[in-house]
Coordinates of C-alpha atoms in Angstrom, one line a residue:
Chain A
M52 CA 6.4 -31.1 -16.2
I53 CA 4.1 -31.4 -12.9
I54 CA 4.6 -34.6 -11.4
V55 CA 2.2 -35.8 -8.7
T56 CA 3.1 -39.4 -6.7
D57 CA 0.9 -41.3 -4.7
L58 CA -0.9 -38.1 -3.3
S59 CA -3.3 -38.5 -0.7
H60 CA -5.2 -35.8 1.5
K61 CA -7.8 -36.1 4.1
I62 CA -9.9 -33.3 5.8
G63 CA -10.6 -34.5 9.3
T64 CA -11.2 -38.2 8.9
A65 CA -12.8 -37.9 5.4
P66 CA -10.6 -38.9 2.1
I67 CA -10.6 -36.1 -0.2
L68 CA -7.8 -37.6 -2.5
Q69 CA -6.9 -41.2 -2.7
D70 CA -3.4 -42.3 -4.1
I71 CA -3.2 -39.7 -7.2
N72 CA -0.4 -40.1 -9.8
M73 CA -0.5 -37.9 -12.5
T74 CA 2.2 -36.6 -15.0
L75 CA 1.2 -33.1 -16.6
E76 CA 3.6 -32.4 -19.6
K77 CA 4.9 -28.8 -20.1
G78 CA 2.8 -26.6 -22.6
G79 CA -0.8 -26.6 -23.3
V80 CA -4.2 -26.2 -21.4
T81 CA -4.9 -29.1 -19.0
A82 CA -8.6 -28.8 -17.7
L83 CA -9.6 -30.9 -14.3
I84 CA -13.0 -32.0 -14.6
G85 CA -15.5 -33.7 -12.4
P86 CA -18.5 -33.7 -10.1
N87 CA -18.8 -31.2 -6.7
G88 CA -16.5 -32.9 -4.2
A89 CA -14.3 -35.0 -6.5
G90 CA -11.3 -33.4 -5.3
K91 CA -10.3 -30.9 -8.2
S92 CA -10.2 -27.9 -6.3
T93 CA -7.7 -29.6 -3.4
L94 CA -5.6 -31.3 -6.0
L95 CA -5.0 -27.8 -7.5
S96 CA -4.3 -26.0 -4.1
L97 CA -1.8 -28.7 -2.9
I98 CA -0.1 -28.2 -6.1
A99 CA -0.1 -24.5 -5.6
R100 CA 1.2 -25.2 -1.9
L101 CA -2.4 -23.2 -0.5
V102 CA -2.6 -26.4 1.5
P103 CA 0.4 -28.6 3.4
I104 CA 0.6 -31.7 1.5
Q105 CA 0.0 -34.9 3.9
T106 CA 1.2 -37.8 2.1
G107 CA 2.7 -38.2 -1.2
R108 CA 5.1 -35.7 -3.4
I109 CA 4.4 -33.0 -5.9
T110 CA 7.1 -31.9 -8.1
V111 CA 7.1 -29.2 -10.6
D112 CA 10.3 -29.3 -12.7
D113 CA 12.8 -29.7 -10.6
L114 CA 11.0 -28.2 -7.4
T115 CA 9.4 -30.3 -4.7
I116 CA 6.6 -28.7 -3.2
G117 CA 6.8 -27.9 0.6
A118 CA 10.6 -28.5 0.3
C119 CA 11.6 -25.7 -2.1
P120 CA 11.6 -21.9 -0.6
T121 CA 8.2 -20.4 -1.4
D122 CA 9.4 -17.4 -3.2
V123 CA 11.1 -19.4 -5.6
L124 CA 8.5 -21.4 -6.4
A125 CA 6.4 -18.2 -6.9
R126 CA 8.8 -17.6 -9.9
T127 CA 8.0 -20.8 -11.5
L128 CA 4.1 -21.4 -10.5
A129 CA 1.2 -19.1 -10.0
I130 CA -2.4 -19.8 -9.0
L131 CA -5.2 -17.3 -10.0
P132 CA -5.7 -15.9 -6.4
Q133 CA -9.3 -14.7 -5.3
V134 CA -8.1 -10.9 -3.9
I135 CA -11.0 -8.9 -5.3
D136 CA -12.9 -8.4 -2.4
T137 CA -10.1 -8.2 0.2
A138 CA -8.3 -5.2 -1.8
P139 CA -11.0 -2.9 -2.9
L140 CA -8.5 0.0 -2.7
L141 CA -6.2 -1.3 -5.3
S142 CA -5.7 0.0 -8.6
V143 CA -5.6 -2.2 -11.6
R144 CA -2.1 -1.4 -12.1
E145 CA -1.2 -1.6 -8.5
L146 CA -3.0 -5.2 -8.5
V147 CA -0.8 -6.1 -11.7
G148 CA 2.3 -4.8 -10.0
F149 CA 1.7 -7.3 -7.3
G150 CA 2.6 -10.0 -9.9
R151 CA 6.3 -8.7 -10.0
Y152 CA 6.9 -8.9 -5.9
P153 CA 8.6 -12.3 -6.2
Y154 CA 11.1 -10.8 -8.1
H155 CA 11.5 -7.2 -6.7
K156 CA 10.2 -7.6 -3.0
G157 CA 8.7 -4.2 -2.8
R158 CA 11.3 -2.1 -4.7
P159 CA 10.2 -2.3 -8.5
T160 CA 13.2 -2.0 -11.3
A161 CA 12.3 -0.3 -14.7
E162 CA 11.9 -3.8 -16.0
D163 CA 9.3 -4.5 -13.7
H164 CA 7.2 -1.5 -14.8
A165 CA 7.9 -2.4 -18.2
K166 CA 6.5 -6.0 -17.5
V167 CA 3.6 -4.6 -16.0
D168 CA 2.8 -2.1 -18.7
Y169 CA 3.1 -5.2 -21.0
A170 CA 0.7 -7.0 -19.1
L171 CA -1.9 -4.1 -19.2
E172 CA -1.6 -3.7 -22.9
T173 CA -1.5 -7.6 -23.4
F174 CA -4.9 -7.7 -21.5
Q175 CA -6.2 -4.5 -23.1
L176 CA -6.4 -3.0 -19.6
T177 CA -4.3 0.3 -20.4
P178 CA -7.3 2.4 -20.5
L179 CA -8.5 1.1 -16.9
A180 CA -5.0 1.2 -15.4
D181 CA -6.0 3.8 -12.7
R182 CA -9.3 2.6 -11.8
R183 CA -10.1 1.0 -8.6
L184 CA -11.0 -2.9 -8.8
E185 CA -14.1 -1.9 -6.8
T186 CA -15.6 0.3 -9.9
L187 CA -14.7 -2.6 -12.5
S188 CA -17.4 -5.3 -13.6
G189 CA -16.6 -9.0 -12.5
G190 CA -15.2 -9.6 -16.2
Q191 CA -12.9 -7.0 -16.1
R192 CA -11.5 -7.6 -12.3
Q193 CA -11.0 -11.3 -13.3
R194 CA -9.2 -10.0 -16.4
A195 CA -7.1 -7.9 -14.2
Q196 CA -6.2 -10.8 -12.2
V197 CA -5.1 -12.9 -14.9
A198 CA -2.9 -10.0 -16.0
M199 CA -1.3 -10.1 -12.5
T200 CA -0.6 -13.8 -12.9
F201 CA 0.8 -13.0 -16.4
A202 CA 3.0 -10.5 -15.4
Q203 CA 4.0 -13.0 -12.4
D204 CA 5.9 -14.3 -15.5
T205 CA 5.8 -18.1 -14.4
D206 CA 6.0 -21.3 -16.7
Y207 CA 3.0 -22.6 -14.9
I208 CA -0.5 -21.0 -14.1
L209 CA -3.2 -22.5 -12.2
L210 CA -6.7 -21.5 -12.0
D211 CA -9.7 -22.8 -9.8
E212 CA -12.9 -22.5 -11.5
P213 CA -12.0 -19.0 -13.1
L214 CA -15.5 -18.5 -15.0
N215 CA -17.5 -18.7 -12.0
N216 CA -19.8 -15.6 -12.2
L217 CA -18.8 -15.0 -15.8
D218 CA -21.0 -14.4 -18.3
I219 CA -20.7 -15.9 -21.5
A220 CA -18.6 -13.1 -23.4
A221 CA -16.3 -12.8 -20.4
S222 CA -15.8 -16.4 -20.1
R223 CA -15.2 -17.2 -23.8
S224 CA -12.9 -14.0 -23.8
L225 CA -11.0 -15.3 -20.7
M226 CA -10.6 -19.1 -22.2
A227 CA -9.4 -17.4 -25.3
I228 CA -6.6 -15.5 -23.5
L229 CA -5.9 -18.6 -21.8
R230 CA -5.2 -20.5 -25.1
D231 CA -3.2 -17.9 -26.3
L232 CA -0.9 -17.6 -23.3
A233 CA -0.4 -21.5 -23.8
A234 CA 0.3 -21.0 -27.6
T235 CA 2.1 -17.9 -28.1
H236 CA 3.8 -17.4 -24.7
S237 CA 4.5 -21.2 -24.2
R238 CA 3.0 -21.4 -20.6
T239 CA 1.4 -24.6 -18.9
I240 CA -2.2 -24.0 -18.0
V241 CA -3.9 -26.1 -15.6
I242 CA -7.6 -25.4 -14.8
V243 CA -10.6 -26.7 -12.8
L244 CA -13.6 -26.3 -14.9
H245 CA -17.4 -27.1 -14.2
D246 CA -18.7 -26.6 -17.7
I247 CA -17.3 -29.8 -19.8
N248 CA -18.2 -27.8 -23.1
Y249 CA -15.5 -25.2 -21.9
A250 CA -13.2 -27.8 -21.1
A251 CA -13.9 -29.8 -24.7
A252 CA -14.0 -26.6 -26.6
Y253 CA -10.6 -24.8 -25.0
A254 CA -8.6 -27.8 -23.6
D255 CA -5.7 -29.8 -24.9
Q256 CA -5.9 -32.5 -22.4
I257 CA -8.9 -33.3 -19.8
V258 CA -8.1 -35.2 -16.3
A259 CA -11.6 -36.5 -15.3
M260 CA -11.7 -37.2 -11.5
K261 CA -14.3 -38.9 -9.2
S262 CA -14.3 -39.6 -5.5
G263 CA -10.8 -38.4 -5.1
Q264 CA -9.2 -40.4 -7.8
I265 CA -8.4 -39.8 -11.6
V266 CA -10.9 -41.6 -13.8
A267 CA -9.3 -40.9 -17.0
T268 CA -7.0 -38.5 -18.9
G269 CA -7.0 -38.0 -22.5
S270 CA -8.0 -35.5 -25.2
P271 CA -11.5 -34.1 -25.2
E272 CA -12.1 -36.5 -28.0
A273 CA -11.4 -39.5 -25.9
I274 CA -12.9 -38.1 -22.7
V275 CA -16.0 -36.4 -23.7
T276 CA -18.0 -39.5 -24.3
D277 CA -21.8 -40.8 -23.3
R278 CA -20.1 -43.7 -21.4
L279 CA -17.7 -41.6 -19.2
L280 CA -20.1 -38.9 -18.5
Q281 CA -22.4 -41.4 -17.3
D282 CA -19.7 -43.2 -15.2
V283 CA -18.2 -39.9 -13.8
F284 CA -21.2 -37.8 -13.2
Q285 CA -24.0 -40.2 -12.8
T286 CA -26.1 -38.5 -15.3
D287 CA -26.7 -39.0 -18.9
P288 CA -26.5 -36.5 -21.2
K289 CA -26.2 -36.5 -25.3
V290 CA -22.8 -35.9 -26.6
H291 CA -22.7 -34.5 -30.2
C292 CA -19.7 -33.8 -32.5
L293 CA -19.7 -30.5 -33.9
N294 CA -16.9 -29.3 -36.6
G295 CA -14.7 -31.6 -34.8
K296 CA -15.5 -30.8 -31.4
M297 CA -17.4 -32.5 -28.7
M298 CA -20.5 -30.9 -27.2
V299 CA -22.4 -32.0 -24.4
Q300 CA -26.5 -31.3 -24.9
V301 CA -27.8 -30.0 -21.4
Chain B
M162 CA -1.1 13.1 -3.8
H163 CA -0.5 10.9 -0.5
S164 CA 3.1 12.9 0.1
K165 CA 1.5 16.1 0.0
R166 CA -1.2 15.4 2.7
L167 CA 1.3 13.5 4.8
C168 CA 3.4 16.8 5.1
L169 CA 0.4 18.8 5.8
L170 CA -0.3 16.3 8.6
A171 CA 3.2 16.8 9.6
L172 CA 3.1 20.5 9.6
F173 CA -0.1 20.4 11.6
L174 CA 1.1 18.3 14.2
G175 CA 4.2 20.5 14.4
G176 CA 2.1 23.2 15.3
C177 CA 0.0 21.0 18.2
I178 CA 3.6 20.1 19.5
A179 CA 4.8 23.9 19.4
G180 CA 1.3 25.0 21.3
Y181 CA 1.7 22.1 23.8
L182 CA 5.2 23.0 24.7
L183 CA 5.1 26.5 24.5
L184 CA 1.9 28.0 25.4
G185 CA 0.6 29.2 28.9
A186 CA 3.9 28.5 30.3
R187 CA 4.6 30.8 33.6
G188 CA 7.8 30.6 35.4
N189 CA 11.3 29.0 34.7
W190 CA 11.8 27.6 31.1
A191 CA 14.3 25.1 32.4
F192 CA 11.8 23.7 34.5
V193 CA 8.7 23.9 32.0
L194 CA 10.4 22.4 28.9
P195 CA 11.8 19.2 30.3
F196 CA 8.7 18.4 32.2
R197 CA 6.4 19.1 29.3
G198 CA 9.0 17.6 27.0
N199 CA 8.9 14.2 28.8
K200 CA 4.8 14.3 28.6
L201 CA 5.1 15.1 25.2
I202 CA 7.4 12.0 24.5
A203 CA 5.0 9.9 26.1
L204 CA 2.1 11.0 24.1
L205 CA 3.9 10.7 21.0
L206 CA 5.0 6.9 21.9
V207 CA 1.7 6.3 23.0
A208 CA -0.1 7.6 19.6
I209 CA 2.4 6.1 17.4
A210 CA 2.2 2.5 19.3
V211 CA -1.5 2.5 19.4
S212 CA -1.7 3.4 15.6
T213 CA 1.0 1.0 14.3
A214 CA -0.7 -1.6 16.4
T215 CA -4.0 -1.1 15.0
V216 CA -3.0 -1.2 11.3
L217 CA -0.9 -4.5 11.8
F218 CA -3.8 -6.1 13.4
Q219 CA -6.2 -5.2 10.6
T220 CA -3.5 -6.2 7.9
I221 CA -3.2 -9.9 9.4
T222 CA -6.7 -10.1 9.9
Q223 CA -8.1 -8.4 6.8
N224 CA -10.8 -6.1 8.0
R225 CA -11.2 -2.5 9.1
I226 CA -13.4 -3.0 12.2
L227 CA -11.4 -5.1 14.5
T228 CA -8.5 -3.5 16.5
P229 CA -6.3 -4.8 19.4
A230 CA -8.0 -3.1 22.0
I231 CA -11.4 -4.4 21.1
M232 CA -9.9 -8.0 20.8
G233 CA -8.9 -7.6 24.6
F234 CA -5.2 -6.8 24.3
D235 CA -5.4 -4.1 26.5
A236 CA -7.6 -6.1 29.1
L237 CA -5.0 -8.9 29.0
Y238 CA -2.0 -6.4 29.8
V239 CA -4.2 -5.3 32.8
L240 CA -5.0 -8.9 33.8
I241 CA -1.2 -10.0 33.8
V242 CA -0.3 -6.9 36.0
T243 CA -3.3 -7.8 38.5
I244 CA -1.9 -11.5 38.8
L245 CA 1.3 -10.6 39.6
V246 CA 0.2 -8.1 42.2
Y247 CA -1.9 -10.9 43.5
L248 CA 0.8 -13.5 43.5
L249 CA 3.8 -11.3 44.6
G250 CA 1.8 -8.4 47.0
G251 CA 1.7 -4.8 45.9
Q252 CA 4.6 -4.0 48.3
V253 CA 7.0 -6.6 46.6
F254 CA 5.7 -5.7 43.3
L255 CA 5.9 -1.8 43.8
Q256 CA 9.6 -2.6 45.0
L257 CA 10.8 -4.2 41.9
P258 CA 12.6 -1.7 39.6
A259 CA 10.0 -0.1 36.9
V260 CA 12.0 -1.0 34.1
G261 CA 12.2 -5.0 35.2
Q262 CA 8.7 -5.0 36.0
F263 CA 7.8 -3.4 32.4
V264 CA 10.0 -6.1 30.8
F265 CA 8.7 -9.2 32.8
N266 CA 4.8 -7.8 32.1
T267 CA 5.8 -7.5 28.3
T268 CA 7.2 -10.8 28.0
L269 CA 4.4 -12.3 29.7
M270 CA 2.2 -10.3 27.5
L271 CA 3.9 -11.8 24.5
V272 CA 3.5 -15.3 25.4
A273 CA -0.3 -15.1 26.3
A274 CA -0.8 -12.9 23.2
L275 CA 0.7 -15.6 21.2
A276 CA -1.0 -18.5 22.5
L277 CA -4.6 -16.9 22.7
F278 CA -4.6 -15.0 19.3
G279 CA -2.3 -17.1 17.5
S280 CA -4.6 -20.2 17.2
L281 CA -7.8 -17.8 16.9
L282 CA -6.5 -15.9 14.0
T283 CA -5.5 -19.0 12.3
R284 CA -8.8 -20.8 12.6
A285 CA -11.4 -18.0 12.6
R286 CA -9.6 -16.0 9.8
G287 CA -12.3 -14.3 7.4
D288 CA -14.9 -15.1 9.9
L289 CA -15.5 -11.6 11.1
M290 CA -18.3 -12.2 13.4
R291 CA -16.8 -15.2 15.0
M292 CA -13.7 -13.0 15.7
I293 CA -15.9 -10.1 17.1
L294 CA -17.4 -12.6 19.4
T295 CA -14.4 -14.1 20.7
G296 CA -12.7 -10.9 21.1
I297 CA -15.6 -9.5 23.0
I298 CA -15.7 -12.5 25.2
F299 CA -12.0 -12.6 25.7
A300 CA -12.2 -9.0 26.7
V301 CA -14.9 -9.5 29.2
L302 CA -13.1 -12.8 30.6
F303 CA -10.1 -10.5 31.3
R304 CA -11.9 -8.0 33.1
A305 CA -14.1 -10.5 35.2
I306 CA -10.9 -12.1 36.5
T307 CA -9.3 -8.8 36.9
D308 CA -12.0 -7.8 39.1
F309 CA -12.0 -11.1 40.7
L310 CA -8.5 -11.0 41.7
Q311 CA -9.0 -7.3 42.8
R312 CA -11.8 -8.0 45.1
M313 CA -9.7 -10.7 46.6
I314 CA -6.3 -8.4 47.3
D315 CA -6.0 -5.9 49.9
P316 CA -7.3 -2.4 49.6
N317 CA -3.8 -0.8 49.6
E318 CA -2.8 -3.2 46.9
Y319 CA -5.7 -2.5 44.8
A320 CA -4.8 1.1 44.1
V321 CA -1.5 -0.6 42.7
I322 CA -3.5 -1.9 40.1
Q323 CA -6.0 0.7 39.8
I324 CA -3.3 2.8 38.4
S325 CA -2.8 0.8 35.5
S326 CA -6.3 0.0 34.9
Y327 CA -7.7 3.5 33.6
A328 CA -6.4 5.4 30.7
R329 CA -4.7 8.6 32.0
F330 CA -2.8 11.4 30.4
A331 CA -2.3 13.9 33.0
R332 CA 0.0 11.6 35.1
I333 CA 2.1 9.6 32.9
E334 CA 5.2 7.2 34.2
V335 CA 7.8 9.1 33.0
E336 CA 10.3 6.7 34.6
L337 CA 9.6 4.3 32.0
L338 CA 10.2 6.5 29.1
A339 CA 13.7 5.3 28.4
I340 CA 12.7 1.4 28.0
A341 CA 9.1 2.4 26.4
S342 CA 10.9 4.3 23.7
V343 CA 13.8 1.5 23.0
L344 CA 10.8 -1.1 22.4
T345 CA 8.8 1.4 20.6
C346 CA 11.5 2.2 18.1
A347 CA 12.6 -1.6 17.9
A348 CA 8.8 -2.4 17.0
L349 CA 8.5 0.5 14.8
I350 CA 12.0 -0.3 12.8
A351 CA 10.9 -4.1 12.4
T352 CA 7.0 -2.8 11.2
W353 CA 8.6 -0.4 8.5
R354 CA 11.2 -3.1 7.4
M355 CA 7.8 -5.5 6.8
R356 CA 5.9 -2.9 5.2
H357 CA 6.2 -4.3 1.6
R358 CA 5.6 -7.6 3.0
L359 CA 2.3 -6.3 5.0
D360 CA 1.1 -5.0 1.5
V361 CA 1.1 -8.8 0.2
L362 CA -0.4 -10.2 3.4
A363 CA -3.2 -7.7 2.9
L364 CA -4.3 -9.6 0.2
G365 CA -5.2 -12.4 2.2
P366 CA -3.3 -15.8 2.8
D367 CA -3.9 -17.6 -0.8
A368 CA -2.5 -14.5 -2.7
A369 CA 0.3 -14.2 -0.1
I370 CA 1.4 -17.4 -0.8
N371 CA 1.1 -17.5 -4.2
L372 CA 3.5 -14.4 -4.3
G373 CA 5.9 -16.5 -2.2
E374 CA 5.2 -14.8 1.3
N375 CA 4.3 -17.2 4.3
P376 CA 1.2 -15.7 5.8
Q377 CA 1.8 -18.0 9.1
R378 CA 5.0 -16.5 9.5
G379 CA 4.1 -12.8 8.7
M380 CA 1.1 -13.4 11.1
F381 CA 3.2 -14.1 14.1
Q382 CA 5.7 -11.7 13.3
A383 CA 2.9 -8.9 13.6
L384 CA 1.4 -10.4 16.5
I385 CA 4.7 -10.0 18.5
I386 CA 5.1 -6.5 17.1
I387 CA 1.5 -5.9 18.4
A388 CA 1.9 -7.2 21.9
V389 CA 5.0 -5.1 22.3
L390 CA 3.1 -1.9 21.4
V391 CA 0.3 -2.7 23.4
S392 CA 2.1 -3.1 26.4
V393 CA 4.4 0.0 25.9
S394 CA 0.8 2.2 25.7
T395 CA -0.8 0.4 28.4
A396 CA 1.8 0.7 30.8
L397 CA 2.4 4.2 29.8
V398 CA -1.2 5.6 29.9
G399 CA -3.5 2.7 30.7
P400 CA -6.3 1.1 28.2
M401 CA -8.0 2.9 25.3
A402 CA -10.7 0.9 23.6
F403 CA -11.6 3.2 20.7
M404 CA -8.3 5.2 19.9
G405 CA -6.9 3.0 17.4
L406 CA -9.9 2.2 15.5
L407 CA -10.6 6.2 15.2
V408 CA -7.3 7.1 14.0
V409 CA -6.8 4.3 11.5
S410 CA -10.2 5.0 9.9
L411 CA -9.5 8.7 9.5
A412 CA -6.2 7.4 8.3
H413 CA -8.0 5.4 5.5
M414 CA -10.4 8.5 5.0
I415 CA -7.5 11.0 4.7
T416 CA -4.8 8.9 2.6
P417 CA -7.0 6.1 1.1
T418 CA -4.5 3.5 -0.3
A419 CA -3.5 0.1 0.4
S420 CA 0.2 0.6 0.6
H421 CA 1.6 0.5 3.7
A422 CA 4.5 2.7 3.3
V423 CA 1.6 5.9 3.6
L424 CA -0.6 4.2 5.7
L425 CA 1.7 3.7 8.8
P426 CA 2.9 7.3 8.9
S427 CA -0.3 8.6 8.0
A428 CA -1.9 6.6 10.9
A429 CA 1.0 7.7 13.2
L430 CA 0.7 11.3 12.2
I431 CA -3.2 11.5 12.7
S432 CA -2.7 9.5 16.0
A433 CA -0.1 11.8 17.5
I434 CA -2.3 14.9 16.4
T435 CA -5.1 13.5 18.2
L436 CA -3.5 12.9 21.5
V437 CA -0.9 15.7 21.4
G438 CA -3.4 18.1 19.9
G439 CA -6.2 17.0 22.0
Q440 CA -4.3 17.1 25.3
F441 CA -3.2 20.7 24.4
V442 CA -6.4 21.8 23.6
L443 CA -8.2 20.1 26.9
E444 CA -5.2 21.0 29.3
R445 CA -4.2 24.6 28.0
V446 CA -7.5 25.9 26.3
L447 CA -10.4 24.3 28.2
G448 CA -8.4 23.9 31.7
L449 CA -8.4 20.0 31.9
S450 CA -12.2 19.5 32.9
T451 CA -12.4 16.2 30.7
P452 CA -10.0 13.4 30.4
L453 CA -9.2 13.2 27.0
I454 CA -9.5 9.6 26.6
V455 CA -13.3 10.1 27.4
V456 CA -13.6 12.2 24.3
V457 CA -11.5 10.0 22.2
D458 CA -13.5 7.0 23.2
V459 CA -16.9 8.7 22.8
V460 CA -15.9 9.5 19.2
G461 CA -14.0 6.2 18.5
G462 CA -17.2 4.2 19.8
G463 CA -19.3 6.4 17.5
V464 CA -17.1 5.4 14.7
F465 CA -17.1 1.7 15.5
L466 CA -20.8 1.6 15.5
I467 CA -21.1 3.3 11.9
L468 CA -18.6 1.2 10.8
L469 CA -20.3 -2.1 11.9
M470 CA -23.8 -0.7 10.9
R471 CA -22.6 0.2 7.2
G472 CA -21.0 -3.5 7.2
K473 CA -18.0 -2.0 5.7
R474 CA -15.3 -4.9 6.9
R475 CA -12.5 -3.8 4.3

């Protein structure tokens, strides 16, 4: 369970987050939505300790962010990092292998190798295992990164706008993989999404944010409504219900 | 594949060392071998110090163009020596024991490097152009202050500084060898123990945090090691602008890998081959007509321009 208590954050003098209180139960896919500048990515970065907390408190299970050793947290919570452009020389297997670093600290055991093989297989990357990242397509790279976070074997996985630059096929396949991680591997997924339709189609729970505050939390059916979209995004697209899923007409 | 190439490099270096020690010696071997041996050890120390400092710097800044020398680390060392001579006077400075002088310089260098580059690297990380500009401005500033102080002091004292302001391989300060060896070995051991953490740090700060490494701490440890290594190489032979860039670029070509367990020894071997082999060819074959550093800097400067033109920062 991720518990956020009285969390506020400023960059310079500009308030980014104001008194956020949020509880995310274990399991399932939670989507953070909201307009640009709502503070979604900042909230995610704070939970993942990429940015130090200014005021407030975040706990993940029994670990307090900022107080618990960072390498202990790395075995409980993973964030999908943007490493592609900094490490073009890595092979897919090497990148996925980094997911085991929090456990072996540079000296992989047989078990670590087995987990990397399993991650490669799960994400259908075995044929690409020895290719370099720079030779892969955007979708394949994204899949390799998710495989790395999968190999990290954490209960919680955070993703910050993972669909950026992905076409519809790669986006749908990534979302399906995340759903599967939540369903069959009982991981807890928290994901920042720009496209409400993806949130409505794949998330169990949606958290809507606006100007640094949480406006609403609930199931896609409860959140994706004409009134709420108008309120959060200041625009009035039509919402349809198709086969029980909410869809926003753009 | 990499281990085979490392072995070949080691063999080649062995050949260079043998050639340097044995070829063209006339007279008493009991004199020639220790004399050349000392110079050889100094060359090896400098070679490994420069390559390791460059690899570390490129890892913590995540680029392949900047090196400690380009960012003005060497110039900072010369500036510190100049300030000391200016404040103490050349005679007092020379009367200080060499080892004490060296340790004192290195300590000052550590403090200055952490103060200046620590904050720069935190703020400008990922902004390559800003780092290059700041580095060039730092280097020019350090040299300008050095020049200014040198004008102000006695010409006799100026000679004291001049020795440490130009790269020289023919006349190496052998009395520093013991302390330089100890410091270099300590720095190398620290680097080697960091090698897996360096692999993670090279992925960038966010990825490093995700994997449970503290990038800030890693960066400061690397900066300390770099300051020590630059002090050693500058004290022994003087500043070398493009040597590090040249040898590390070659290492990336010969052993293309992200693993520091391969990259560090590969760069060190190539660096040692460049210095020992180059010195061997210049001293024994061509008869010492050109200082080695001129050749290295011309080639290294060319590599720097090519890398900048191709925009290949990683």
